[in-house]
Tab-separated table of C-alpha atoms in Angstrom:
chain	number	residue	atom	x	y	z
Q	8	UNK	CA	86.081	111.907	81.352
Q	9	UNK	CA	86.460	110.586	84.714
Q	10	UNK	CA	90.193	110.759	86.535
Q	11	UNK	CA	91.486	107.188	86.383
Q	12	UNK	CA	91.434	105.462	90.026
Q	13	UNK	CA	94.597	103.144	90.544
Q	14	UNK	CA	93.644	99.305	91.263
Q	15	UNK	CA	96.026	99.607	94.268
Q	16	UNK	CA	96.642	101.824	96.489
Q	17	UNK	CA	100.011	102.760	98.020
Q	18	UNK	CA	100.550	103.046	101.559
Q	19	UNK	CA	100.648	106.989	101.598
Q	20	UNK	CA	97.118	107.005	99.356
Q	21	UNK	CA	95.330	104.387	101.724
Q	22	UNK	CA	95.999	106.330	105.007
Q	23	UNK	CA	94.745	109.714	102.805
Q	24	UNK	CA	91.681	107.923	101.859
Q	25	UNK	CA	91.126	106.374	105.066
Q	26	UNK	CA	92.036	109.634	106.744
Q	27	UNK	CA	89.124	111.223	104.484
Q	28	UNK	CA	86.870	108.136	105.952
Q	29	UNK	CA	87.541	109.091	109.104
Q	30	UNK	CA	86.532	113.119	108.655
Q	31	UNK	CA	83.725	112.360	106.638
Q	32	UNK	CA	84.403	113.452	103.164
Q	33	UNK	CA	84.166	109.674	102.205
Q	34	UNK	CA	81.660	107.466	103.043
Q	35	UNK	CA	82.107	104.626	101.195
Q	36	UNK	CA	85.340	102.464	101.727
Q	37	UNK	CA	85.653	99.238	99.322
Q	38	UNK	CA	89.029	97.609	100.510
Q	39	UNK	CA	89.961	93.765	100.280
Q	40	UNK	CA	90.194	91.701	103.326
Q	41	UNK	CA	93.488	93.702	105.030
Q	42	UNK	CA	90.100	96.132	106.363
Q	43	UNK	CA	89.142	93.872	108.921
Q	44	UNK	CA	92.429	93.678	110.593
Q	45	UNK	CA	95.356	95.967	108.712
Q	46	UNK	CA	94.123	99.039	109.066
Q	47	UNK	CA	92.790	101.733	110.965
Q	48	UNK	CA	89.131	102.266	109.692
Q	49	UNK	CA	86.437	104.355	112.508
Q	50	UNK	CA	83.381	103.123	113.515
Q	51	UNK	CA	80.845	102.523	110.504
Q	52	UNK	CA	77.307	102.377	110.257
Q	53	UNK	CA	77.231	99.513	107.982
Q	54	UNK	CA	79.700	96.640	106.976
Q	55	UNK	CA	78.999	94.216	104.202
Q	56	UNK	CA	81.327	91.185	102.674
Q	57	UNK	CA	81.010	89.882	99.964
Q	58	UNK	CA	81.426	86.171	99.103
Q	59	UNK	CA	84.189	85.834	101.485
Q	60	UNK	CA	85.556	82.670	103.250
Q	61	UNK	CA	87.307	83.125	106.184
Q	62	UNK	CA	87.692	81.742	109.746
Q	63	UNK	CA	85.906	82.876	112.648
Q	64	UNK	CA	88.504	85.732	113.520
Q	65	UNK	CA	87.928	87.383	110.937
Q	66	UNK	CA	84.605	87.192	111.017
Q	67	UNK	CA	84.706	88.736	114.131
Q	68	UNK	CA	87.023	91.365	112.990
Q	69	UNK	CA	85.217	91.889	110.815
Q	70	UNK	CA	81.898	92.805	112.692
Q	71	UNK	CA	83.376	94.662	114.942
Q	72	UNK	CA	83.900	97.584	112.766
Q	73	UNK	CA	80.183	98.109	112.327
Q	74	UNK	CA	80.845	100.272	116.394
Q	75	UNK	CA	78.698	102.817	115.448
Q	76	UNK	CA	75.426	103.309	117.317
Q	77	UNK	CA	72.139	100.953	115.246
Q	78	UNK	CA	74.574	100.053	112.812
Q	79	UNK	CA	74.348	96.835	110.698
Q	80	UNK	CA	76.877	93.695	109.525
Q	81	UNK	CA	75.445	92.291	106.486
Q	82	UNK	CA	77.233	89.381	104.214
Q	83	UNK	CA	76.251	88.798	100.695
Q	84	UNK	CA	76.317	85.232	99.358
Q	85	UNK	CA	74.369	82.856	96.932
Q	86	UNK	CA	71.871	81.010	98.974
Q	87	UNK	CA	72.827	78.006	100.843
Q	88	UNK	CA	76.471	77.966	99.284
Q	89	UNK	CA	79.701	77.255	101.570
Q	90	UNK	CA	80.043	81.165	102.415
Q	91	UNK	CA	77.037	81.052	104.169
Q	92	UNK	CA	77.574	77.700	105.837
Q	93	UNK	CA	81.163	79.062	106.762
Q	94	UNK	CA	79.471	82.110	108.511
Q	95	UNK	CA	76.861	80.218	110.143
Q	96	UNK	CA	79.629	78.369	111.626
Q	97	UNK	CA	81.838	81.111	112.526
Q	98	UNK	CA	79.254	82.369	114.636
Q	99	UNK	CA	78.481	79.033	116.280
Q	100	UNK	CA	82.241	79.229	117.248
Q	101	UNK	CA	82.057	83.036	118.100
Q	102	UNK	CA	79.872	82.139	120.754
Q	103	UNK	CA	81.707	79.257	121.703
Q	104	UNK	CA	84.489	81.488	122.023
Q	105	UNK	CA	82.542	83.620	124.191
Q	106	UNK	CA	81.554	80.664	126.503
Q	107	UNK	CA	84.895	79.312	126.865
Q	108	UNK	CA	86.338	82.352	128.103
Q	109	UNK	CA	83.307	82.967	130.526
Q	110	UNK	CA	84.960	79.728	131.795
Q	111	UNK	CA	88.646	80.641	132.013
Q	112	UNK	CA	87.395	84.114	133.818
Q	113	UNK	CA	85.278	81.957	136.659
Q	114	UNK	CA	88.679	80.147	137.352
Q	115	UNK	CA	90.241	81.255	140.432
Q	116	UNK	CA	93.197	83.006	140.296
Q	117	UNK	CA	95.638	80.766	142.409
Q	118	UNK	CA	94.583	77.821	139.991
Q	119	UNK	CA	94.709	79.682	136.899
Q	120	UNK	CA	98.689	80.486	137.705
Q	121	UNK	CA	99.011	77.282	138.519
Q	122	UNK	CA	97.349	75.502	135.073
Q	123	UNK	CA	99.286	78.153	133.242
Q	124	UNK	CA	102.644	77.317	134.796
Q	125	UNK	CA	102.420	73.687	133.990
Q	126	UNK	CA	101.614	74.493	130.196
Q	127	UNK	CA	103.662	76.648	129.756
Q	128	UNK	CA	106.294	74.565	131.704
Q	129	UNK	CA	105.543	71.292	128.846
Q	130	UNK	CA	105.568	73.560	126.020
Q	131	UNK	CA	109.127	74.945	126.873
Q	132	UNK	CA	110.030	70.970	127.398
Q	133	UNK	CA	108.799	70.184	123.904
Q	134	UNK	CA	110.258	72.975	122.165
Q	135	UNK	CA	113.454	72.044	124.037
Q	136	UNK	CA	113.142	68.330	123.067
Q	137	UNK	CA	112.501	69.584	119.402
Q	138	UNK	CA	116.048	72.129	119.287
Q	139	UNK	CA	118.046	69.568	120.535
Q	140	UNK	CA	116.337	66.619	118.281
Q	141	UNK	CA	116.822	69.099	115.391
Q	142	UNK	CA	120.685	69.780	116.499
Q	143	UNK	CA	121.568	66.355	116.238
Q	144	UNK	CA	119.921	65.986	112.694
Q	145	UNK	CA	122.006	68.378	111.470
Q	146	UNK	CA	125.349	67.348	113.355
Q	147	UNK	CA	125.103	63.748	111.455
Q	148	UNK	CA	126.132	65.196	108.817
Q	149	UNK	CA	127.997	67.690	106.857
Q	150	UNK	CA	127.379	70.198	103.730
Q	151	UNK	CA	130.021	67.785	101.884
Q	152	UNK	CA	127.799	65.106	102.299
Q	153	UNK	CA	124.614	66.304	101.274
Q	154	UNK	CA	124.055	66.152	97.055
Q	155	UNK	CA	121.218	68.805	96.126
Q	156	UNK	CA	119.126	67.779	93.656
Q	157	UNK	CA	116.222	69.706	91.477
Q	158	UNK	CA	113.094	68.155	92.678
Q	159	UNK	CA	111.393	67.539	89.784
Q	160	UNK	CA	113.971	66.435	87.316
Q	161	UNK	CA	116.239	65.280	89.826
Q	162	UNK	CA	119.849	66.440	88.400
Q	163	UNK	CA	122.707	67.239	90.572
Q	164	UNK	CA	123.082	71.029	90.945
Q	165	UNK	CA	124.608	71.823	94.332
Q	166	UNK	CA	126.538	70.794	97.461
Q	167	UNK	CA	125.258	71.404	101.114
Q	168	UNK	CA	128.402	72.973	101.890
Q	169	UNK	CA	127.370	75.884	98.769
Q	170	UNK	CA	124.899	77.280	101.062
Q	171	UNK	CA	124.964	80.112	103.337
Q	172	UNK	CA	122.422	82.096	105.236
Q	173	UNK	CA	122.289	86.038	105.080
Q	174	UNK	CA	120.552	87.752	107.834
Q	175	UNK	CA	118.819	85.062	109.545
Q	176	UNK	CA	116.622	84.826	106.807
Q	177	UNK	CA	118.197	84.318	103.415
Q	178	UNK	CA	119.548	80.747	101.833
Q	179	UNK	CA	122.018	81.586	99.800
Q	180	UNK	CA	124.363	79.134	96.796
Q	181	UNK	CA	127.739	81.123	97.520
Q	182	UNK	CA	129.370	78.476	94.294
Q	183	UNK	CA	129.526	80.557	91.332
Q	184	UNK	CA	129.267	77.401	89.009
Q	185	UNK	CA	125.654	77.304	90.059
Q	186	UNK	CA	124.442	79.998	87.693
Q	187	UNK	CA	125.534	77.087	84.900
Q	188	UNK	CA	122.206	75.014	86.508
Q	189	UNK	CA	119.523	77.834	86.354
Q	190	UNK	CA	117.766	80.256	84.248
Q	191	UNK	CA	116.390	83.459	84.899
Q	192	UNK	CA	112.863	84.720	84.540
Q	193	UNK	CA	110.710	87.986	85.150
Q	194	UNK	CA	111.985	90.219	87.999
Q	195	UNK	CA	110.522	89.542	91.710
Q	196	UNK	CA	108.217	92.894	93.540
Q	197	UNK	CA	108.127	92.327	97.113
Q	198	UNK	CA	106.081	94.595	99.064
Q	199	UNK	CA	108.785	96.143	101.542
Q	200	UNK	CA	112.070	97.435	100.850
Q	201	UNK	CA	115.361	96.091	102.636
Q	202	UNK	CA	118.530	98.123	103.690
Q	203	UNK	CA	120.900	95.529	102.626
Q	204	UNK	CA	119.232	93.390	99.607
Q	205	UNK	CA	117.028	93.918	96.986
Q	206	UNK	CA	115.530	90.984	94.569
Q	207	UNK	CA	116.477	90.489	91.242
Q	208	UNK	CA	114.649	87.621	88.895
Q	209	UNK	CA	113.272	84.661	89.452
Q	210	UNK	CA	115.536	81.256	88.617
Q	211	UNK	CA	114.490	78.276	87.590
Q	212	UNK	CA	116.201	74.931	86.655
Q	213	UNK	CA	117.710	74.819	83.418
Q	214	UNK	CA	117.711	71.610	82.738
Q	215	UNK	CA	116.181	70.541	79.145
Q	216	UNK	CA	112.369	71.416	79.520
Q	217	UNK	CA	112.404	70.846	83.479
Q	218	UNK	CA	111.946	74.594	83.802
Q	219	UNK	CA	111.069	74.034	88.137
Q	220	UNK	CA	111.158	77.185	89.797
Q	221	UNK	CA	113.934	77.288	92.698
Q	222	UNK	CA	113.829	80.757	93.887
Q	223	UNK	CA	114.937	84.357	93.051
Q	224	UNK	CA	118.499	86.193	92.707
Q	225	UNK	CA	119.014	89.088	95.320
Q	226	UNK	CA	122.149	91.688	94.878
Q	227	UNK	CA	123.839	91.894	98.256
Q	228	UNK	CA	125.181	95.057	98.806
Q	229	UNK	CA	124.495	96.059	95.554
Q	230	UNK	CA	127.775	94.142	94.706
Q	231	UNK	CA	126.836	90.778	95.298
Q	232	UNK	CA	124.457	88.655	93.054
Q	233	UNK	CA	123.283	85.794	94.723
Q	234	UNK	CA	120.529	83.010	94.484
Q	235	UNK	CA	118.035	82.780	97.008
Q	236	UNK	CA	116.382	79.219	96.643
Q	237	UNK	CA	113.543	77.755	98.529
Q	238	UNK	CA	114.333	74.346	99.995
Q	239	UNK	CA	110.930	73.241	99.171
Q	240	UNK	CA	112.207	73.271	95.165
Q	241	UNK	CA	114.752	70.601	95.990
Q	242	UNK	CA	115.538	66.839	96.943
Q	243	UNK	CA	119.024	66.107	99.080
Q	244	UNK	CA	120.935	62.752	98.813
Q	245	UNK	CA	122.113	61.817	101.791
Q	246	UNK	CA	124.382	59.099	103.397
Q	247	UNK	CA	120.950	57.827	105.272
Q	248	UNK	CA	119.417	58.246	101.345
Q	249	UNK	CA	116.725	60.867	99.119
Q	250	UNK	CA	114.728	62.761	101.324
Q	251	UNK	CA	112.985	66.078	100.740
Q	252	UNK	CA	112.002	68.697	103.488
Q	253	UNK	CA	109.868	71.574	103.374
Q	254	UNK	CA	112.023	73.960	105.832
Q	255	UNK	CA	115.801	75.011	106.002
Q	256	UNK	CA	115.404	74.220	109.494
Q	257	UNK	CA	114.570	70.679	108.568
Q	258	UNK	CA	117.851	69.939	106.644
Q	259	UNK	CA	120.156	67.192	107.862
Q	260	UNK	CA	123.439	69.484	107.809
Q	261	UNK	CA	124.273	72.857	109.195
Q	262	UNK	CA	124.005	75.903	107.119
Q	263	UNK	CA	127.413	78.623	107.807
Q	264	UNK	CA	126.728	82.191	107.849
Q	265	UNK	CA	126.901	83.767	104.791
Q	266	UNK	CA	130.630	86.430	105.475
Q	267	UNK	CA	130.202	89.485	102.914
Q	268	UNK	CA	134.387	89.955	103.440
Q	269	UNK	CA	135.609	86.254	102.436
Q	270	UNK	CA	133.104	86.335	99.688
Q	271	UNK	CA	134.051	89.168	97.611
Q	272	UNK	CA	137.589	88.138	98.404
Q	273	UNK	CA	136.887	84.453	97.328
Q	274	UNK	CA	135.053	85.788	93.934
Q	275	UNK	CA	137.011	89.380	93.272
Q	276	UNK	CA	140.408	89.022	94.581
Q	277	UNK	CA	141.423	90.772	98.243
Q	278	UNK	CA	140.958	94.832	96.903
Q	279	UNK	CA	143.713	95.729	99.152
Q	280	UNK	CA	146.672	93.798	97.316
């Protein structure tokens, strides 16, 4: 009976097999898409995808690692279907590609400085316009103002002033009557680790049979159990009416850092008294 091969590899077992690639005791390597870019696979002899759709990036990435010397990029597709129009295509716009920096290299190098001075110069105006048009948006108003709603059934679960960010990163509810809007579901894999967090289950709305998902509790600490929604899951009232945005940077109120010290003291009591 033959050893049973895992469906995914961990980290540690791809850079072993890979490793055994490399030195020759494999010569077959069947991987997903992270092979054209992800990871570091030695010249080969002979590349084929299969039925893949991709852009012409990763085409290229993809051909390039058939280095060796006669070697051959093959893809394998039904007959006229949209993977082989896609890769007819790509390579139209590889050699575009090719073309258009042929151009950029014949520009002089006084003018090139110059024509990438001035676009660099409008795209820091732009993105400057853009902080300071997003700044005010979220000046108008306060969290107090803002009424959360769940998107699709549309009941009141939160304030704007209930959510904090952790680390740059995280949108927290800090109100501990929001656990009364939300169920949980199955627990949440991601595929790194984090020093500080770690995800718990998913939530969603708990509303009758709305059932929307929202996001996923995280443990903070490993003393604080928080939800982490996605903005995307919600509607906000506002004084200027409903809206819905697809960002947390697109919200019309600020967001406060989430402070680990005035929380616990807020939900547990001050541990020093």
């Amino acid at each position: 009976m033959r050893p049973r091969v895992p469906l995914v590899l961990s980290q540690n077992q791809q850079k072993d097999t890979i490793q055994k690639f490399r030195h020759g005791s494999l010569n077959l390597l069947i991987s997903t898409s992270v092979a054209e870019e992800g990871l570091d696979i030695p010249e080969c002899n002979l590349v084929v995808r299969y039925g893949l759709l991709t852009n012409e990036i990763a085409q290229q990435q993809a051909s390039g690692r058939a280095r060796a010397v006669d070697s051959v990029y093959s893809v394998v597709a039904q007959q006229g279907s949209r993977e082989v129009r896609r890769e007819l295509l790509n390579r139209k716009l590889e050699e575009l590609t090719a073309r258009a920096i042929k151009k950029v290299q014949e520009i002089p190098p006084r003018e090139f400085r110059t024509r990438i001075t001035a676009i660099q110069t409008e795209l820091m105006l732009c993105l400057s316009l853009a902080q300071r048009h997003q700044r005010e948006q979220r000046g108008r108003n306060t969290g107090d103002d803002i009424t959360i709603l769940c998107k699709n059934c549309f009941v009141p679960v939160a304030s704007g002033s209930d959510i904090q960010l952790i680390e740059n990163s995280l949108y927290v509810n800090v109100n501990p009557d929001f656990e009364d809007h939300y169920k949980t579901g199955g627990q949440v894999h991601l595929p790194k680790e984090f020093d500080d967090w770690e995800p718990g289950r998913t939530i969603h709305c708990a509303n009758g049979n709305c059932n929307q998902q929202w996001g996923y509790e995280i443990k903070y600490k490993k003393v604080a159990l928080l939800a982490n929604i996605g903005i995307k899951y919600f509607a906000l009232d506002t004084p200027e009416g409903r809206r819905v945005v697809k960002k947390w940077k697109s919200v019309p109120f600020p967001v406060a850092d989430f402070n680990f010290t005035e929380y616990c003291k807020e939900r547990f009591g001050d541990p020093f008294v």
